[in-house]
Coordinates of C-alpha atoms and ligand atoms in Angstrom, one line a residue:
M8 CA -88.6 87.8 -87.3
K9 CA -85.6 85.1 -87.4
Y10 CA -83.1 85.2 -84.8
E11 CA -80.4 82.3 -85.1
F12 CA -79.4 80.5 -82.6
N13 CA -76.4 78.7 -81.6
A14 CA -77.6 75.1 -81.4
E15 CA -74.2 73.3 -80.7
H16 CA -74.1 76.1 -77.8
L17 CA -77.9 74.7 -76.3
V18 CA -76.0 71.1 -76.8
K19 CA -72.9 72.0 -73.8
R20 CA -75.2 73.7 -72.3
F21 CA -77.5 70.3 -72.0
T22 CA -75.0 68.4 -71.3
A23 CA -73.2 70.3 -68.9
Y24 CA -77.2 70.2 -66.5
A25 CA -77.3 66.1 -67.3
K26 CA -73.6 65.3 -65.9
I27 CA -75.1 66.3 -62.8
N28 CA -77.3 63.8 -61.1
T29 CA -80.1 65.0 -60.0
A30 CA -82.3 62.2 -59.7
S31 CA -84.8 62.8 -56.9
D32 CA -85.5 60.8 -54.1
E33 CA -89.3 59.4 -53.2
R34 CA -87.9 57.6 -49.9
S35 CA -85.8 60.9 -48.8
A36 CA -87.9 62.9 -45.7
Q37 CA -84.7 65.7 -47.0
L38 CA -86.2 68.2 -49.4
P39 CA -85.0 68.4 -52.4
S40 CA -84.8 64.9 -51.7
S41 CA -81.3 64.3 -53.3
E42 CA -78.0 66.5 -52.4
G43 CA -77.4 66.6 -57.1
Q44 CA -80.3 69.0 -57.0
W45 CA -78.2 71.2 -54.4
Q46 CA -75.2 71.3 -57.2
L47 CA -77.9 71.9 -59.9
A48 CA -79.0 74.5 -58.6
E49 CA -75.3 75.9 -56.9
H50 CA -74.3 75.2 -60.9
L51 CA -77.6 77.7 -62.6
K52 CA -76.8 80.7 -60.0
N53 CA -73.2 80.7 -60.9
E54 CA -74.4 81.2 -64.7
L55 CA -76.7 83.6 -64.2
T56 CA -74.7 85.1 -62.7
E57 CA -72.1 84.9 -65.5
L58 CA -75.5 86.1 -68.1
G59 CA -75.9 89.3 -66.4
L60 CA -79.7 88.0 -65.1
A61 CA -80.4 90.3 -62.0
N62 CA -81.6 88.4 -58.3
V63 CA -80.0 85.6 -59.0
Q64 CA -80.9 83.7 -55.8
V65 CA -81.0 79.9 -54.2
T66 CA -83.8 80.0 -51.9
D67 CA -83.1 77.2 -48.5
K68 CA -85.7 75.1 -50.2
C69 CA -83.5 74.6 -53.4
Y70 CA -85.4 77.2 -55.9
V71 CA -83.9 79.0 -58.6
L72 CA -84.7 82.5 -58.3
A73 CA -83.2 84.7 -61.4
E74 CA -85.0 88.1 -63.0
L75 CA -84.1 89.3 -66.5
P76 CA -85.4 93.4 -66.1
A77 CA -87.3 95.0 -68.7
N78 CA -85.8 96.6 -71.2
T79 CA -88.8 99.2 -72.2
E80 CA -91.0 101.7 -70.8
E81 CA -94.2 99.5 -72.1
A82 CA -96.4 98.2 -70.7
A83 CA -95.8 94.4 -70.3
P84 CA -96.8 91.8 -68.3
V85 CA -94.2 90.4 -66.4
I86 CA -93.9 86.8 -67.4
G87 CA -92.4 83.8 -65.2
L88 CA -90.7 80.5 -66.8
I89 CA -90.1 77.1 -64.8
A90 CA -88.6 73.9 -65.6
H91 CA -87.8 71.8 -63.0
M92 CA -84.2 70.1 -61.8
D93 CA -84.5 66.6 -60.6
T94 CA -85.7 64.2 -63.1
S95 CA -86.5 60.7 -62.7
S96 CA -85.0 57.4 -60.6
E97 CA -87.0 55.3 -62.8
A98 CA -83.8 54.8 -64.7
S99 CA -80.4 56.1 -62.6
G100 CA -78.7 59.1 -63.4
E101 CA -75.6 58.8 -62.7
N102 CA -72.5 59.1 -65.1
V103 CA -75.2 60.1 -68.3
Q104 CA -72.8 59.9 -71.8
V105 CA -74.9 62.6 -73.4
T106 CA -74.6 61.1 -77.7
L107 CA -75.1 63.0 -80.8
H108 CA -75.8 61.2 -83.2
K109 CA -75.2 63.5 -85.9
A110 CA -77.5 64.2 -89.8
W111 CA -79.5 59.9 -87.9
D112 CA -79.9 58.2 -91.2
G113 CA -83.2 56.8 -89.6
S114 CA -81.3 53.3 -89.0
D115 CA -81.6 51.7 -85.8
M116 CA -79.3 53.2 -82.3
Q117 CA -77.2 50.1 -80.8
L118 CA -77.1 52.8 -77.7
A119 CA -75.5 49.5 -75.4
P120 CA -76.5 46.1 -75.4
G121 CA -79.8 45.5 -75.0
C122 CA -81.1 48.6 -75.6
V123 CA -81.4 49.4 -79.7
L124 CA -83.3 52.9 -79.9
S125 CA -85.2 52.2 -83.3
V126 CA -88.1 53.5 -85.7
K127 CA -89.5 49.7 -85.6
E128 CA -90.3 50.5 -82.1
F129 CA -90.5 54.0 -81.8
P130 CA -92.9 55.2 -85.2
E131 CA -92.5 58.4 -84.3
M132 CA -88.7 58.4 -84.9
A133 CA -89.4 58.9 -88.5
A134 CA -89.9 62.7 -87.8
Y135 CA -86.7 63.0 -87.1
R136 CA -85.2 61.7 -90.0
G137 CA -82.0 63.9 -90.4
Q138 CA -81.5 65.7 -87.6
D139 CA -79.1 65.4 -84.6
I140 CA -80.2 63.6 -82.3
L141 CA -79.1 63.7 -78.3
T142 CA -79.3 60.2 -76.8
A143 CA -78.2 59.2 -73.0
G144 CA -75.3 56.2 -73.1
G145 CA -78.3 53.7 -73.2
T146 CA -77.4 52.9 -69.3
T147 CA -79.5 55.7 -68.0
L148 CA -81.6 58.4 -68.7
L149 CA -81.1 61.8 -70.7
G150 CA -82.5 63.8 -68.5
A151 CA -84.1 66.3 -70.9
D152 CA -87.4 65.9 -69.0
D153 CA -86.8 68.0 -67.4
K154 CA -83.0 70.2 -68.0
A155 CA -84.5 70.7 -71.5
G156 CA -86.4 73.5 -70.4
I157 CA -84.1 74.7 -68.6
T158 CA -81.7 74.8 -71.8
A159 CA -84.1 76.4 -74.1
I160 CA -85.1 79.3 -70.7
V161 CA -81.7 80.2 -70.1
S162 CA -80.7 79.9 -73.8
A163 CA -83.9 82.5 -74.7
C164 CA -82.4 85.0 -71.9
E165 CA -78.7 84.6 -72.7
Y166 CA -80.3 85.7 -76.5
L167 CA -82.6 88.6 -74.7
L168 CA -79.5 89.8 -72.5
Q169 CA -77.1 89.5 -75.6
H170 CA -79.9 92.0 -78.5
P171 CA -81.5 95.1 -76.4
E172 CA -82.7 95.6 -79.9
I173 CA -85.5 92.4 -79.6
K174 CA -88.0 94.7 -76.2
H175 CA -89.1 92.5 -73.6
G176 CA -91.2 93.2 -69.8
K177 CA -89.9 91.6 -66.9
V178 CA -89.4 88.5 -67.3
L179 CA -89.4 86.2 -64.0
L180 CA -87.3 82.8 -63.6
A181 CA -87.9 80.1 -61.1
F182 CA -86.4 76.0 -61.2
T183 CA -87.1 73.7 -59.1
P184 CA -86.2 70.9 -57.2
D185 CA -88.1 67.6 -56.6
E186 CA -91.0 67.8 -59.4
E187 CA -91.2 63.6 -60.1
I188 CA -91.7 63.2 -56.5
G189 CA -94.6 65.1 -56.7
C190 CA -93.6 68.0 -54.2
G191 CA -92.4 71.0 -56.4
T192 CA -94.1 73.4 -55.4
D193 CA -94.2 72.9 -51.8
G194 CA -91.2 75.4 -51.1
F195 CA -92.2 77.4 -54.2
P196 CA -91.8 81.0 -52.9
L197 CA -94.3 82.4 -54.5
A198 CA -94.3 85.6 -52.4
D199 CA -91.0 86.1 -54.6
F200 CA -92.2 85.3 -57.8
K201 CA -94.8 88.2 -58.9
A202 CA -96.0 87.3 -61.8
D203 CA -98.6 88.0 -63.6
F204 CA -99.3 84.3 -64.9
A205 CA -96.4 81.9 -66.0
Y206 CA -95.0 78.4 -68.3
T207 CA -93.9 74.9 -67.4
V208 CA -91.5 74.1 -69.7
D209 CA -92.3 70.8 -69.3
G210 CA -93.6 69.2 -72.0
G211 CA -92.7 66.4 -74.6
A212 CA -92.9 66.6 -78.2
L213 CA -92.3 69.6 -80.4
G214 CA -94.9 71.8 -80.5
E215 CA -96.8 70.1 -78.1
L216 CA -99.1 72.1 -75.1
N217 CA -100.7 71.6 -71.8
Y218 CA -104.1 73.5 -70.3
E219 CA -105.5 70.3 -69.4
T220 CA -104.5 68.1 -66.5
F221 CA -105.8 65.2 -64.6
N222 CA -108.0 65.7 -61.2
A223 CA -106.3 63.6 -59.1
C224 CA -107.6 61.9 -55.7
N225 CA -105.3 58.9 -53.9
A226 CA -106.3 56.3 -51.9
K227 CA -105.4 54.2 -49.3
V228 CA -108.0 51.1 -48.7
I229 CA -107.3 48.9 -45.3
F230 CA -108.6 45.6 -45.3
N231 CA -108.7 43.7 -41.7
G232 CA -109.4 40.2 -41.7
V233 CA -109.0 37.9 -38.9
S234 CA -106.3 35.5 -38.8
V235 CA -107.6 31.4 -38.1
H236 CA -105.0 28.7 -37.7
P237 CA -106.3 27.3 -41.7
G238 CA -107.4 24.0 -39.6
S239 CA -109.9 25.0 -38.2
A240 CA -110.7 28.6 -39.5
K241 CA -114.2 27.4 -40.8
N242 CA -117.2 30.0 -40.0
K243 CA -114.1 32.2 -38.2
M244 CA -111.5 33.5 -41.1
R245 CA -112.0 36.7 -42.2
N246 CA -109.3 36.7 -45.3
A247 CA -108.3 40.0 -46.0
V248 CA -106.4 38.9 -49.2
T249 CA -109.7 37.8 -50.5
M250 CA -111.8 41.3 -49.4
A251 CA -109.0 42.7 -51.2
A252 CA -109.8 40.7 -54.3
E253 CA -112.9 41.6 -54.4
W254 CA -112.6 44.6 -54.9
Q255 CA -110.5 45.3 -57.1
L256 CA -113.0 43.1 -59.7
A257 CA -116.1 45.5 -57.9
L258 CA -113.7 48.5 -59.9
P259 CA -115.9 48.9 -63.3
Q260 CA -113.5 47.1 -65.2
G261 CA -113.3 49.6 -69.1
E262 CA -112.9 52.4 -66.3
K263 CA -109.0 51.7 -65.6
P264 CA -105.4 53.4 -67.4
E265 CA -104.9 49.9 -69.2
Y266 CA -108.2 51.2 -71.2
T267 CA -107.9 54.2 -71.3
D268 CA -106.8 57.3 -73.0
G269 CA -107.6 60.9 -73.9
Y270 CA -110.1 62.4 -72.0
E271 CA -110.9 59.1 -69.9
G272 CA -110.5 58.5 -66.7
F273 CA -109.7 55.9 -64.6
Y274 CA -109.4 53.7 -61.2
H275 CA -105.4 52.0 -60.8
C276 CA -104.7 50.1 -57.2
L277 CA -100.7 50.0 -57.9
R278 CA -99.7 48.8 -54.6
I279 CA -101.1 45.9 -52.9
E280 CA -99.6 44.3 -49.9
G281 CA -100.4 41.3 -46.7
G282 CA -102.2 39.0 -46.4
T283 CA -104.8 36.9 -44.5
D284 CA -104.3 39.1 -41.3
R285 CA -104.7 43.0 -43.2
V286 CA -104.8 44.1 -46.7
E287 CA -103.0 47.4 -47.8
L288 CA -104.4 48.9 -51.2
D289 CA -102.6 52.4 -52.6
M290 CA -104.9 53.2 -55.3
I291 CA -105.4 56.8 -57.2
L292 CA -108.3 58.0 -59.2
R293 CA -107.9 60.7 -61.7
D294 CA -110.4 62.2 -64.2
H295 CA -109.9 65.1 -66.1
D296 CA -113.8 66.4 -65.2
K297 CA -114.5 67.0 -61.7
N298 CA -118.1 65.7 -61.2
I299 CA -117.1 62.4 -62.5
L300 CA -113.7 62.4 -59.9
A301 CA -116.1 63.6 -57.1
K302 CA -118.3 59.9 -58.4
R303 CA -115.3 57.8 -58.1
K304 CA -114.5 58.9 -54.9
Q305 CA -118.0 58.4 -54.0
L306 CA -117.7 55.0 -55.7
L307 CA -114.7 53.7 -53.5
L308 CA -116.8 54.8 -50.2
D309 CA -119.7 52.9 -51.0
L310 CA -118.2 49.8 -51.6
A311 CA -116.0 50.4 -48.6
E312 CA -120.1 50.3 -47.5
F313 CA -121.0 48.0 -48.5
M314 CA -118.4 45.6 -47.7
N315 CA -118.2 46.4 -44.3
N316 CA -122.4 45.5 -44.1
K317 CA -121.0 42.2 -45.7
Y318 CA -118.0 41.2 -43.9
G319 CA -118.8 43.0 -40.5
A320 CA -117.4 46.9 -39.2
G321 CA -114.0 48.2 -39.6
S322 CA -113.1 45.1 -42.8
V323 CA -112.3 48.0 -44.5
E324 CA -111.3 52.0 -44.1
C325 CA -111.3 53.7 -47.3
S326 CA -109.7 57.0 -46.7
L327 CA -109.1 60.0 -49.5
Q328 CA -107.0 62.5 -50.6
D329 CA -107.2 65.2 -53.2
M330 CA -103.9 65.6 -54.6
Y331 CA -104.5 68.7 -57.1
C332 CA -107.3 70.3 -59.8
N333 CA -107.8 70.7 -63.4
M334 CA -106.2 73.6 -64.3
K335 CA -108.2 74.7 -67.0
E336 CA -110.7 75.6 -64.5
Y337 CA -108.1 78.9 -63.9
I338 CA -107.0 79.2 -67.0
T339 CA -110.2 79.6 -69.4
P340 CA -110.6 82.5 -67.9
V341 CA -107.2 83.9 -68.6
F342 CA -107.5 82.5 -72.0
E343 CA -105.1 84.6 -73.5
I344 CA -101.7 82.9 -72.1
V345 CA -102.6 79.5 -73.9
E346 CA -103.2 82.0 -77.2
R347 CA -99.7 83.6 -76.4
A348 CA -97.7 79.9 -76.5
E349 CA -99.9 79.2 -79.3
N350 CA -99.1 82.4 -81.4
A351 CA -95.4 82.5 -80.3
M352 CA -95.0 78.7 -81.5
R353 CA -96.6 79.9 -85.0
E354 CA -94.3 82.9 -85.5
A355 CA -91.9 79.7 -85.3
G356 CA -93.6 77.6 -87.7
I357 CA -94.8 75.2 -85.5
E358 CA -98.9 74.6 -85.4
P359 CA -99.6 74.5 -82.1
Q360 CA -100.6 70.2 -80.5
L361 CA -103.4 71.4 -77.7
V362 CA -103.3 68.2 -75.6
P363 CA -104.4 66.6 -72.0
V364 CA -102.1 65.8 -70.1
R365 CA -102.7 62.2 -68.3
G366 CA -101.6 63.4 -64.4
G367 CA -100.6 66.6 -63.4
T368 CA -98.0 69.5 -64.0
D369 CA -96.2 71.7 -61.4
G370 CA -98.1 73.9 -63.1
S371 CA -101.9 72.3 -62.2
R372 CA -100.6 73.4 -58.3
L373 CA -99.3 76.4 -59.0
S374 CA -102.5 77.8 -61.6
E375 CA -104.3 76.3 -58.1
M376 CA -102.7 78.5 -55.7
G377 CA -102.9 81.8 -58.2
L378 CA -100.8 81.9 -60.6
P379 CA -101.9 80.4 -64.2
C380 CA -99.1 78.3 -65.6
P381 CA -100.0 76.2 -69.3
N382 CA -96.7 74.1 -70.1
I383 CA -94.8 73.8 -73.6
F384 CA -92.9 71.2 -74.7
T385 CA -89.1 70.8 -74.4
G386 CA -89.4 68.7 -77.4
G387 CA -87.9 65.5 -75.7
H388 CA -89.4 62.1 -75.8
N389 CA -89.4 58.5 -74.3
F390 CA -89.0 60.1 -70.8
H391 CA -87.5 58.5 -67.9
G392 CA -86.4 55.4 -69.5
R393 CA -83.5 54.6 -71.0
Y394 CA -85.0 54.8 -74.3
E395 CA -85.1 58.9 -74.1
Y396 CA -84.5 60.8 -76.9
L397 CA -83.6 64.5 -77.8
P398 CA -84.2 65.6 -81.3
V399 CA -81.7 69.2 -81.3
P400 CA -83.8 71.2 -83.6
S401 CA -86.5 70.9 -81.0
L402 CA -84.8 72.0 -78.2
V403 CA -84.2 74.9 -80.7
K404 CA -87.2 75.8 -81.6
C405 CA -88.5 75.2 -77.5
T406 CA -85.7 78.5 -77.7
E407 CA -87.3 80.4 -79.7
V408 CA -91.2 80.0 -78.6
L409 CA -90.0 81.3 -75.3
L410 CA -88.4 84.1 -76.8
N411 CA -91.7 84.3 -78.6
I412 CA -93.7 84.3 -76.3
V413 CA -91.5 87.1 -74.0
K414 CA -91.2 89.5 -76.2
L415 CA -93.5 92.3 -77.1
Ligands
ZN287 ZN1 -91.5 66.9 -65.8

């Protein structure tokens, strides 16, 4: 079956979302972390209500919920579709100028002085020659992560409402705040979201499908030194900076983000602060394999013990905090939901690419909480920065895939 989506209409919808600055703010103690997310939530509430979706609401924690009721008596699973409203704070999201490069001829796109999007720099762009491409104006991100996901979900529902001859079960929508700062599921109203399974629409290039994520643990390491005037420090000073340097060099040298990809996990020191007296080090440990992650955790504890023996008890304090799990463990028993997405892609003429995520998704947490939740492409590239771009045909395909997933 072939569906005709109005690409111009999708671009217009996406542009309206992109204009609202929804950058989340890690330093904020509020939930959601920024005011713009309330604005987008309100915008979506009005839009979904106008389109004719049921039970549209914004929760007190800024989650937008809505329901597309089943239009058949036939038994069908209740399927959830989820996307996040916030954008990364790594690039500005203020005053985003969505720019359409019509039938892009493959030449360099000069977005702003010093910001050129070129095939030389980003070879994967070559696949989109001849297509309409959306970018921002070179000073901000575009926000396709994840407003392309929202656009596709809303547009698929709109199409189904306009074409009642396409039969489908109940579909639940959720648009979430603060995914980019790791809080996307903190206030997720799971009790009001009674789906059998769901999909986050938050992936990258056309055809991408994810059901494997990292297992994640964060570590805080504190080095307690003894500061003495350097002129009279002999046999007295214990320099916390020296200890921290020793720590970093003691970690397996090849197992760091800059040396690993695919299924390889890593140790990553991401922040260090302090001086002779005290140094604080923030680390993240990641691995697709739970048992290997456990070994990584043990290695840090062993290293702390070793250094405490060397420098004196209490010199090194290492605390570990588990963050999220590989969703694979929860998806494998219900693997038909991955196959459902694969079939939906093939039906849309796309060969699915099963890519292990070197990170987590909202679906990692949701799967653990009992809602199995793989992740589907949005079509966007170069997320979180000024070079972000979105081929319009990929966005249209994303919409078609979602429609294929929910229809009977
Ligand atoms: Zn995202």
